[in-house]
mmCIF file of C-alpha atoms in Angstrom:
data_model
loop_
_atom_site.group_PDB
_atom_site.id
_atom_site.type_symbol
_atom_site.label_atom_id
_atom_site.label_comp_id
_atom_site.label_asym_id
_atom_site.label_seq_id
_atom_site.Cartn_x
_atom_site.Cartn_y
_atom_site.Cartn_z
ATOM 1 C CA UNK Q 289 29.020 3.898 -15.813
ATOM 2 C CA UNK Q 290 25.912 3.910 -13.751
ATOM 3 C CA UNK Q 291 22.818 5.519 -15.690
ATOM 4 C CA UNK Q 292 21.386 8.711 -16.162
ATOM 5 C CA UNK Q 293 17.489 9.851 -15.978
ATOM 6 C CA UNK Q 294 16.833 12.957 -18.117
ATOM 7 C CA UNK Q 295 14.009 14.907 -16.770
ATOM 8 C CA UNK Q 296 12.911 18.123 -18.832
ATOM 9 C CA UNK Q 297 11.678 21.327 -18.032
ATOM 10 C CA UNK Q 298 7.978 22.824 -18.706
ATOM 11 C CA UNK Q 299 8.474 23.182 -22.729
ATOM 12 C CA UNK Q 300 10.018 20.473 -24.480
ATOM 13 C CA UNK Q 301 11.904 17.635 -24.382
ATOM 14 C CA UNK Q 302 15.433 16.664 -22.969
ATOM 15 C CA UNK Q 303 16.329 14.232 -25.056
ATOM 16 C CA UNK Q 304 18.677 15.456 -28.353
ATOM 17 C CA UNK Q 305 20.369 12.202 -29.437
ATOM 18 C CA UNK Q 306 23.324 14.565 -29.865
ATOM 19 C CA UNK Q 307 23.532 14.536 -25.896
ATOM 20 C CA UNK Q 308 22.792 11.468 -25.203
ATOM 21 C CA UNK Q 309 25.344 9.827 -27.893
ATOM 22 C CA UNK Q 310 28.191 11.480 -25.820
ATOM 23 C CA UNK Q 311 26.542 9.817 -22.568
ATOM 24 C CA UNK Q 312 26.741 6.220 -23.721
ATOM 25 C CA UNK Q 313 27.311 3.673 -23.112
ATOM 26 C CA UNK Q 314 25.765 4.333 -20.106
ATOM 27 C CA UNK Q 315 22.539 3.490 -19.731
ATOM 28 C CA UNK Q 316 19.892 6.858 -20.809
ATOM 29 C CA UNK Q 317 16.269 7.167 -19.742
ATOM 30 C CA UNK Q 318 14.434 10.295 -21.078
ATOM 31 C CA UNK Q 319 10.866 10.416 -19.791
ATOM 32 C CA UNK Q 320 8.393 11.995 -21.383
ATOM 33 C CA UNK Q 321 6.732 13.533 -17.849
ATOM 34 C CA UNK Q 322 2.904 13.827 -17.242
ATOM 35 C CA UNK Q 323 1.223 15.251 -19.780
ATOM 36 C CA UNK Q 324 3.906 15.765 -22.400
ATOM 37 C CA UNK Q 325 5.196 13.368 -25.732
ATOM 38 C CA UNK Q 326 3.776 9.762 -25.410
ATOM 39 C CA UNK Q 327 1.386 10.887 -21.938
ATOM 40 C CA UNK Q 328 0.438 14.350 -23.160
ATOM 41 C CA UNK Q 329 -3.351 12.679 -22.893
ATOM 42 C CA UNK Q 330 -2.851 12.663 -18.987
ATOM 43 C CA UNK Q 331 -5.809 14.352 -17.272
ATOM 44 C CA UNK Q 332 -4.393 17.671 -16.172
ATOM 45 C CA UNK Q 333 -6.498 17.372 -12.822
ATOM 46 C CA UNK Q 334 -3.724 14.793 -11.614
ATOM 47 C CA UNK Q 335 -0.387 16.741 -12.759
ATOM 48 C CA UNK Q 336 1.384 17.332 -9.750
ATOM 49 C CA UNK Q 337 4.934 16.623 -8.532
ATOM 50 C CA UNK Q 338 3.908 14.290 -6.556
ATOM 51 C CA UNK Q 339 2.592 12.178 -9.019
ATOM 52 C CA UNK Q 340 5.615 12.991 -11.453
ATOM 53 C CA UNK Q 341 7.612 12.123 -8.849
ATOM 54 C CA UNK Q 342 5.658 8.637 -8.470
ATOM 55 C CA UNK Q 343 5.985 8.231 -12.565
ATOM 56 C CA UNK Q 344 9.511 9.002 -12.666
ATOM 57 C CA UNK Q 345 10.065 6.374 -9.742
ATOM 58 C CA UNK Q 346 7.960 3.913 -11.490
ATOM 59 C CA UNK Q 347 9.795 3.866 -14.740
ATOM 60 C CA UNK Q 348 13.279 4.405 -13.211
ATOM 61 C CA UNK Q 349 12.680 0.812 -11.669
ATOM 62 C CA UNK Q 350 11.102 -0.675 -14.457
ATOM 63 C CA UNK Q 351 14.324 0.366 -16.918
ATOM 64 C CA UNK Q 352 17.355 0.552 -14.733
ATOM 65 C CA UNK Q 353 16.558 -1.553 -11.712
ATOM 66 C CA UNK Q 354 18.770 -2.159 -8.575
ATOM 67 C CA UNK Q 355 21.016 0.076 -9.463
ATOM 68 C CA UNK Q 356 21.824 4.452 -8.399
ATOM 69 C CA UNK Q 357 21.590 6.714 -11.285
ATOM 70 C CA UNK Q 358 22.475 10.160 -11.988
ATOM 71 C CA UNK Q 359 19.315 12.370 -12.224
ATOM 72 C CA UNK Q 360 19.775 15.752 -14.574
ATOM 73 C CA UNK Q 361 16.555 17.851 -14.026
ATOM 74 C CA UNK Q 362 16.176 20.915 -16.396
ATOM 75 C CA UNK Q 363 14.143 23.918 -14.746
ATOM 76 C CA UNK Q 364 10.986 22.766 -14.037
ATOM 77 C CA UNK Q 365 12.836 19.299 -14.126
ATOM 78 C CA UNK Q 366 15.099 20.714 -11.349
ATOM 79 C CA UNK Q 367 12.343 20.570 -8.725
ATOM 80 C CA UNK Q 368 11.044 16.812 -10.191
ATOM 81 C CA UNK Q 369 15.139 15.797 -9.549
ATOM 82 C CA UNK Q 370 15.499 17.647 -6.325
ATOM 83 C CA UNK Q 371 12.355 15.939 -4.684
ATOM 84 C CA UNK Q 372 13.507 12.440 -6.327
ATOM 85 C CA UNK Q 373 16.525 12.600 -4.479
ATOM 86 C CA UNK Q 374 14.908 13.386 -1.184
ATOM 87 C CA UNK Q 375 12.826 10.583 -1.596
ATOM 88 C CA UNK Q 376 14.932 7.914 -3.102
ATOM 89 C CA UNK Q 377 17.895 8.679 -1.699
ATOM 90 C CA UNK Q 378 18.891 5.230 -1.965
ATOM 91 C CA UNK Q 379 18.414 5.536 -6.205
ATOM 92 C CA UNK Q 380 20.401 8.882 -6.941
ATOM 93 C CA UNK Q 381 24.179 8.653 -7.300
ATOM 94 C CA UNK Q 382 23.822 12.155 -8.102
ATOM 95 C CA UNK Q 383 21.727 15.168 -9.268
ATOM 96 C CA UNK Q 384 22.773 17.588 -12.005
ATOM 97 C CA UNK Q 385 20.151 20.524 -11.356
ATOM 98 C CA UNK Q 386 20.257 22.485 -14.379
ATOM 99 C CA UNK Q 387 18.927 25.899 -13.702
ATOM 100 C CA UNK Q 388 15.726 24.176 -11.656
ATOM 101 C CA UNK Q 389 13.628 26.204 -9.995
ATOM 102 C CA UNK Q 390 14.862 26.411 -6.491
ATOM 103 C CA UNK Q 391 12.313 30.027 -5.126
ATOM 104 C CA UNK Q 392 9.370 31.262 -6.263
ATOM 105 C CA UNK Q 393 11.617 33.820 -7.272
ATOM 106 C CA UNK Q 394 13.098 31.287 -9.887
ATOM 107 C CA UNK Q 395 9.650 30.079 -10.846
ATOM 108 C CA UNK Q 396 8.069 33.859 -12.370
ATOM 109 C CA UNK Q 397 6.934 32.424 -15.397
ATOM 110 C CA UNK Q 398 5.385 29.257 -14.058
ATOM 111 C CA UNK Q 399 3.587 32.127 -11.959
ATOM 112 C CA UNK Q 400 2.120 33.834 -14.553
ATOM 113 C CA UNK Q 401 1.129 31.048 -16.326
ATOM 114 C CA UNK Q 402 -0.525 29.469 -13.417
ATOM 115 C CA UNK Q 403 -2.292 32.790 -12.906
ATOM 116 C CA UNK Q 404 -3.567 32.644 -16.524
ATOM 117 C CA UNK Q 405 -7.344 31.304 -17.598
ATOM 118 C CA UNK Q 406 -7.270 27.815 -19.898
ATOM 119 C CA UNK Q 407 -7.982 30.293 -22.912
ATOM 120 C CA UNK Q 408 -4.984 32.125 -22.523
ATOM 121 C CA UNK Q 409 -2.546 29.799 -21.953
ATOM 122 C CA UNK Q 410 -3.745 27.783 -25.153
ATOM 123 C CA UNK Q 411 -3.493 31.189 -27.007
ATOM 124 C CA UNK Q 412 -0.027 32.168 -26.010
ATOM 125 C CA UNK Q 413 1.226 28.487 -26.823
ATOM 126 C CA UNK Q 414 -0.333 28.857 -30.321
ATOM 127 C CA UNK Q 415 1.442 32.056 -31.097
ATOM 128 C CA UNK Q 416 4.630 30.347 -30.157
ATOM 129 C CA UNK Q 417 4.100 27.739 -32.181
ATOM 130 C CA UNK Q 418 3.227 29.906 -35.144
ATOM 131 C CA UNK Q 419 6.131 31.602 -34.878
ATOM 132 C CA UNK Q 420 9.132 29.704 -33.216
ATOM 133 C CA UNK Q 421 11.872 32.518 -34.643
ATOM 134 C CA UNK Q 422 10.382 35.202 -32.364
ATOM 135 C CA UNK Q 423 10.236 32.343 -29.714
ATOM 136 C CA UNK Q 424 13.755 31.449 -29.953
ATOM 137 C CA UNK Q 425 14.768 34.953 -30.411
ATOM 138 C CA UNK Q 426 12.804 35.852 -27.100
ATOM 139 C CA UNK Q 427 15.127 33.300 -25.452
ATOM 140 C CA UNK Q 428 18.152 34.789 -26.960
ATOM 141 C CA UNK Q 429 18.824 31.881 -29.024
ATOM 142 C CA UNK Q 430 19.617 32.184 -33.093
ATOM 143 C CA UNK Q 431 16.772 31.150 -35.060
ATOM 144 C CA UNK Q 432 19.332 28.867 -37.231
ATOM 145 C CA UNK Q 433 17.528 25.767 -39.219
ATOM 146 C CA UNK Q 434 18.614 23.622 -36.613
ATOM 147 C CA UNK Q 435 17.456 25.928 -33.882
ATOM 148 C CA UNK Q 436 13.659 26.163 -35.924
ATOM 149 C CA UNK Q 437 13.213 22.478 -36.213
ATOM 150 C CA UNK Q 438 13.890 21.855 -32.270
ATOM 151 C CA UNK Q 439 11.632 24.579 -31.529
ATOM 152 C CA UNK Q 440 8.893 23.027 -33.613
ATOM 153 C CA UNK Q 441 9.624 20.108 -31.680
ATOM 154 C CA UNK Q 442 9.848 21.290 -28.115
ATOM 155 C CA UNK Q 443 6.327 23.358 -28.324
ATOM 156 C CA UNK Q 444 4.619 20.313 -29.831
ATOM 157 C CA UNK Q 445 5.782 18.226 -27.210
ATOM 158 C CA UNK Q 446 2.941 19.478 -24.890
ATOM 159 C CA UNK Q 447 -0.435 20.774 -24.940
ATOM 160 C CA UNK Q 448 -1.811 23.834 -23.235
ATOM 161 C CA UNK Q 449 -3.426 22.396 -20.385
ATOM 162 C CA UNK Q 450 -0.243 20.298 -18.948
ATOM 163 C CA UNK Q 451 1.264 23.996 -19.210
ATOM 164 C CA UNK Q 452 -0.782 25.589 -17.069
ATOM 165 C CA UNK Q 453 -1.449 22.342 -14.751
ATOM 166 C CA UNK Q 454 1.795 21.945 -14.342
ATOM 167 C CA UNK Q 455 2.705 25.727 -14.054
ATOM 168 C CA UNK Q 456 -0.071 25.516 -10.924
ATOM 169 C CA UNK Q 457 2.095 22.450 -9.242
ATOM 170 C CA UNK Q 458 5.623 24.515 -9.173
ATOM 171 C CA UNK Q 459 3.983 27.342 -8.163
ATOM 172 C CA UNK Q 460 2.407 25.375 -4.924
ATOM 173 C CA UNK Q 461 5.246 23.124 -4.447
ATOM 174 C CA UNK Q 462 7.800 25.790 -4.950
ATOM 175 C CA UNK Q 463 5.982 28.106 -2.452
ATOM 176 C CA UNK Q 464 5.637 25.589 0.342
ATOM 177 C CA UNK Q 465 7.346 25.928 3.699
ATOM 178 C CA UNK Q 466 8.883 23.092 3.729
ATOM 179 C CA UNK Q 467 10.565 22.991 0.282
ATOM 180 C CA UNK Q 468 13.615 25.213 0.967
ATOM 181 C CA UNK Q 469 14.172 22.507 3.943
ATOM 182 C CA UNK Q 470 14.081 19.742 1.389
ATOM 183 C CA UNK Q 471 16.398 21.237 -0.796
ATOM 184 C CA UNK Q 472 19.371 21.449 2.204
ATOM 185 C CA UNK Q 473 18.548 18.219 3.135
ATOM 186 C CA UNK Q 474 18.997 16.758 -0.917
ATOM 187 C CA UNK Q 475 22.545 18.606 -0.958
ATOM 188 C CA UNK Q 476 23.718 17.302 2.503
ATOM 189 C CA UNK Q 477 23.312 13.925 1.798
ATOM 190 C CA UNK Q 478 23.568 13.452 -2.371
ATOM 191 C CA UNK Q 479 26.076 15.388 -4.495
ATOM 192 C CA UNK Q 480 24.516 18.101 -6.116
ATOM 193 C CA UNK Q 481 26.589 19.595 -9.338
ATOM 194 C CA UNK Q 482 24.967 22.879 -10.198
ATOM 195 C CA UNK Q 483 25.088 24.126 -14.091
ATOM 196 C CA UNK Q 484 23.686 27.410 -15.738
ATOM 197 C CA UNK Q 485 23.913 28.809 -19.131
ATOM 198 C CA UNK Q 486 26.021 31.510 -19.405
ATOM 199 C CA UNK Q 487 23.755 34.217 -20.731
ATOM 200 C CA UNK Q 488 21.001 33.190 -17.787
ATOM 201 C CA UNK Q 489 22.976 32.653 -15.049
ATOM 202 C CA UNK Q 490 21.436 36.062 -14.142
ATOM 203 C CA UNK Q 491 18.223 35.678 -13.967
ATOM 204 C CA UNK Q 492 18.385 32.379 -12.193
ATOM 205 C CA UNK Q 493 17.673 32.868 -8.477
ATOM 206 C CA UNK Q 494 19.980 30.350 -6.901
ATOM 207 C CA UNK Q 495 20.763 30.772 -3.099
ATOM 208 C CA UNK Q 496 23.717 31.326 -1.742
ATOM 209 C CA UNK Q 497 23.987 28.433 0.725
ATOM 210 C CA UNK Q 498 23.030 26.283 -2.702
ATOM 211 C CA UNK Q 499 26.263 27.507 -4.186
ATOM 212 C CA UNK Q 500 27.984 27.078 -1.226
ATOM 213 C CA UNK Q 501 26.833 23.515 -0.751
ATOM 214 C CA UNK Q 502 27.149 22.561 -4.490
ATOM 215 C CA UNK Q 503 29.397 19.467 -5.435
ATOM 216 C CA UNK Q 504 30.333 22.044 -8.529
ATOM 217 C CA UNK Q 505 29.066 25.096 -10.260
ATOM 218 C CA UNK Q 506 29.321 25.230 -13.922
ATOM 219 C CA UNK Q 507 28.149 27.909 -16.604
ATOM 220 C CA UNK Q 508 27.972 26.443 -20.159
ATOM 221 C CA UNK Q 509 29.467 29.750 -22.087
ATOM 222 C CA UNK Q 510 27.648 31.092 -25.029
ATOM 223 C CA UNK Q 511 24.625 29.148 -24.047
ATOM 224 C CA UNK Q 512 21.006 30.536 -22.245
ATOM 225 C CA UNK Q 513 18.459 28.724 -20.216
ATOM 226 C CA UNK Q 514 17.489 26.057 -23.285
ATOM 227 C CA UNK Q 515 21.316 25.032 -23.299
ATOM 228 C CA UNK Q 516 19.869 21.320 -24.412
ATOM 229 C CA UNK Q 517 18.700 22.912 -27.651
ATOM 230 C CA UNK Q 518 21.303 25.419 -28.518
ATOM 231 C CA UNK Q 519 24.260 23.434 -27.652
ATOM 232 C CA UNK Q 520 23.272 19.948 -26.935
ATOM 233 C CA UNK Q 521 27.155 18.418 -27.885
ATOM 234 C CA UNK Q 522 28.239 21.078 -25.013
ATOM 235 C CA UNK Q 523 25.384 20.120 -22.805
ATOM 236 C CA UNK Q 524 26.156 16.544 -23.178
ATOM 237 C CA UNK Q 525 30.339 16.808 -22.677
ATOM 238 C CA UNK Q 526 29.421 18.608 -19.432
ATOM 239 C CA UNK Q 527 26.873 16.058 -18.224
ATOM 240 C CA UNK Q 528 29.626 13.597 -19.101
ATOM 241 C CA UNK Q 529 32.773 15.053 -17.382
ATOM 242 C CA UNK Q 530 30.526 15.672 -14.347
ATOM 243 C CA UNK Q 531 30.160 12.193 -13.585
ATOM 244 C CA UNK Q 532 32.974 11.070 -15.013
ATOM 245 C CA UNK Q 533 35.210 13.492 -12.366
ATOM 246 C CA UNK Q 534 32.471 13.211 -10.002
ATOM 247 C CA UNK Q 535 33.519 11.976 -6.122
ATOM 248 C CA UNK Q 536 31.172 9.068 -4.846
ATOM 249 C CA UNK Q 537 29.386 10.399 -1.715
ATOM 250 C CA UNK Q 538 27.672 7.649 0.271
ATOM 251 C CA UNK Q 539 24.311 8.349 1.740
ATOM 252 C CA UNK Q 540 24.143 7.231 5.146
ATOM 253 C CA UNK Q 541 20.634 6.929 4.157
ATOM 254 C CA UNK Q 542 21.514 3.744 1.979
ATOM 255 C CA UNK Q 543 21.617 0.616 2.278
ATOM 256 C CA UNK Q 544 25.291 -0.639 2.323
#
């Protein structure tokens, strides 16, 4: 089975070893992106997606090299995936964009973030941490033990300013002419499976020529928009079954 990359969204990790025990024995890269987990002392000046792009590139060939993957991109992670496959065409069997930011529409809260000062963005963080039931429960997600100690987790995982920095980037990638046009042009070439929670499908602002073009659309019932922390053994039997029913689709792009 060829490998997966794991890229998260703006809070947290993507990582649960519950998910990624029903991937093996495939091969499972989890990156901790720009500024968060082991590189959360990256200088926020230089958090863009184009150099997350260039870090996710760089590791992909230093772990699983000469070989396609399947990249899973959570929100903010969506975009990161999206723009990977564009670029490496040759590298991505697949993408599995999980609720990823495809509008500005899609990216409010990166908005208002971005729109924040320093100050405010390090204060809202801190009352999240300080209080990761009302966090969770603003999500829609049970504050169970479980829940609590993978909410502790995911708002540690990144200080304020990689927030905001990279709340900025979406905002200015998202917003760019030429980023719908990048999007059709990932889909038409790469196999693009397409997976919501079922309590956000909603409020994500997926286009209808996205749907359209999809390899597959999936909700994950029960679940909201952090589906890899309140059902991680659901999250991970749909990543699995995805690629394990997927249909190769050969890039013309690639080499043979």
């Amino acid at each position: 089975m060829l490998p997966f990359v794991l890229l998260h969204g703006l809070i947290g990790p993507l990582a649960d070893a519950r998910t990624i025990s029903l991937l093996r024995p495939a091969t499972v890269v989890c990156p901790d992106l720009l500024g968060y987990g082991t590189e959360a002392d990256a200088d926020p000046a230089g958090i863009t997606i184009e150099a997350q792009i260039e870090y996710v590139r760089a590791i992909t060939d230093r772990t699983v090299p000469d070989t396609r993957v399947h990249v899973v991109g959570h929100s903010v992670g969506g975009i990161i995936a999206m723009v990977f496959a564009h670029r490496f065409p040759h590298r991505v069997a697949s993408v599995i964009n999980v609720e990823g930011n495809f509008t500005l529409a899609d990216a409010f809260w990166s908005a208002q973030l971005a729109r924040m000062s320093p100050a405010e963005v390090s204060d809202l963080l801190e009352a999240d941490r300080a209080d990761p039931a009302r966090w969770l429960r603003d999500g829609g997600v049970e504050p169970t033990e479980e829940h609590l100690r993978s909410a502790a987790e995911a708002l540690a995982y990144q200080p304020a300013t990689t927030v905001r920095a990279m709340a900025q980037a979406v905002v200015e990638f998202t917003g760019a002419a030429g980023y719908e046009p990048l999007l059709r042009d990932v889909f038409e070439h790469t196999p693009v499976h397409l997976v919501a929670g079922e309590r956000s499908r909603p409020g994500w602002s997926v286009p209808a020529w996205a749907l359209t073009a999809a390899a597959s659309y999936t909700e994950i019932s029960q679940s909201g928009h952090m589906v890899m922390l309140e059902a991680p053994e659901a999250f991970g039997n749909k990543l699995r079954k995805l690629v394990d029913n997927r249909n190769i689709h050969q890039d013309p792009r690639s080499p043979a």
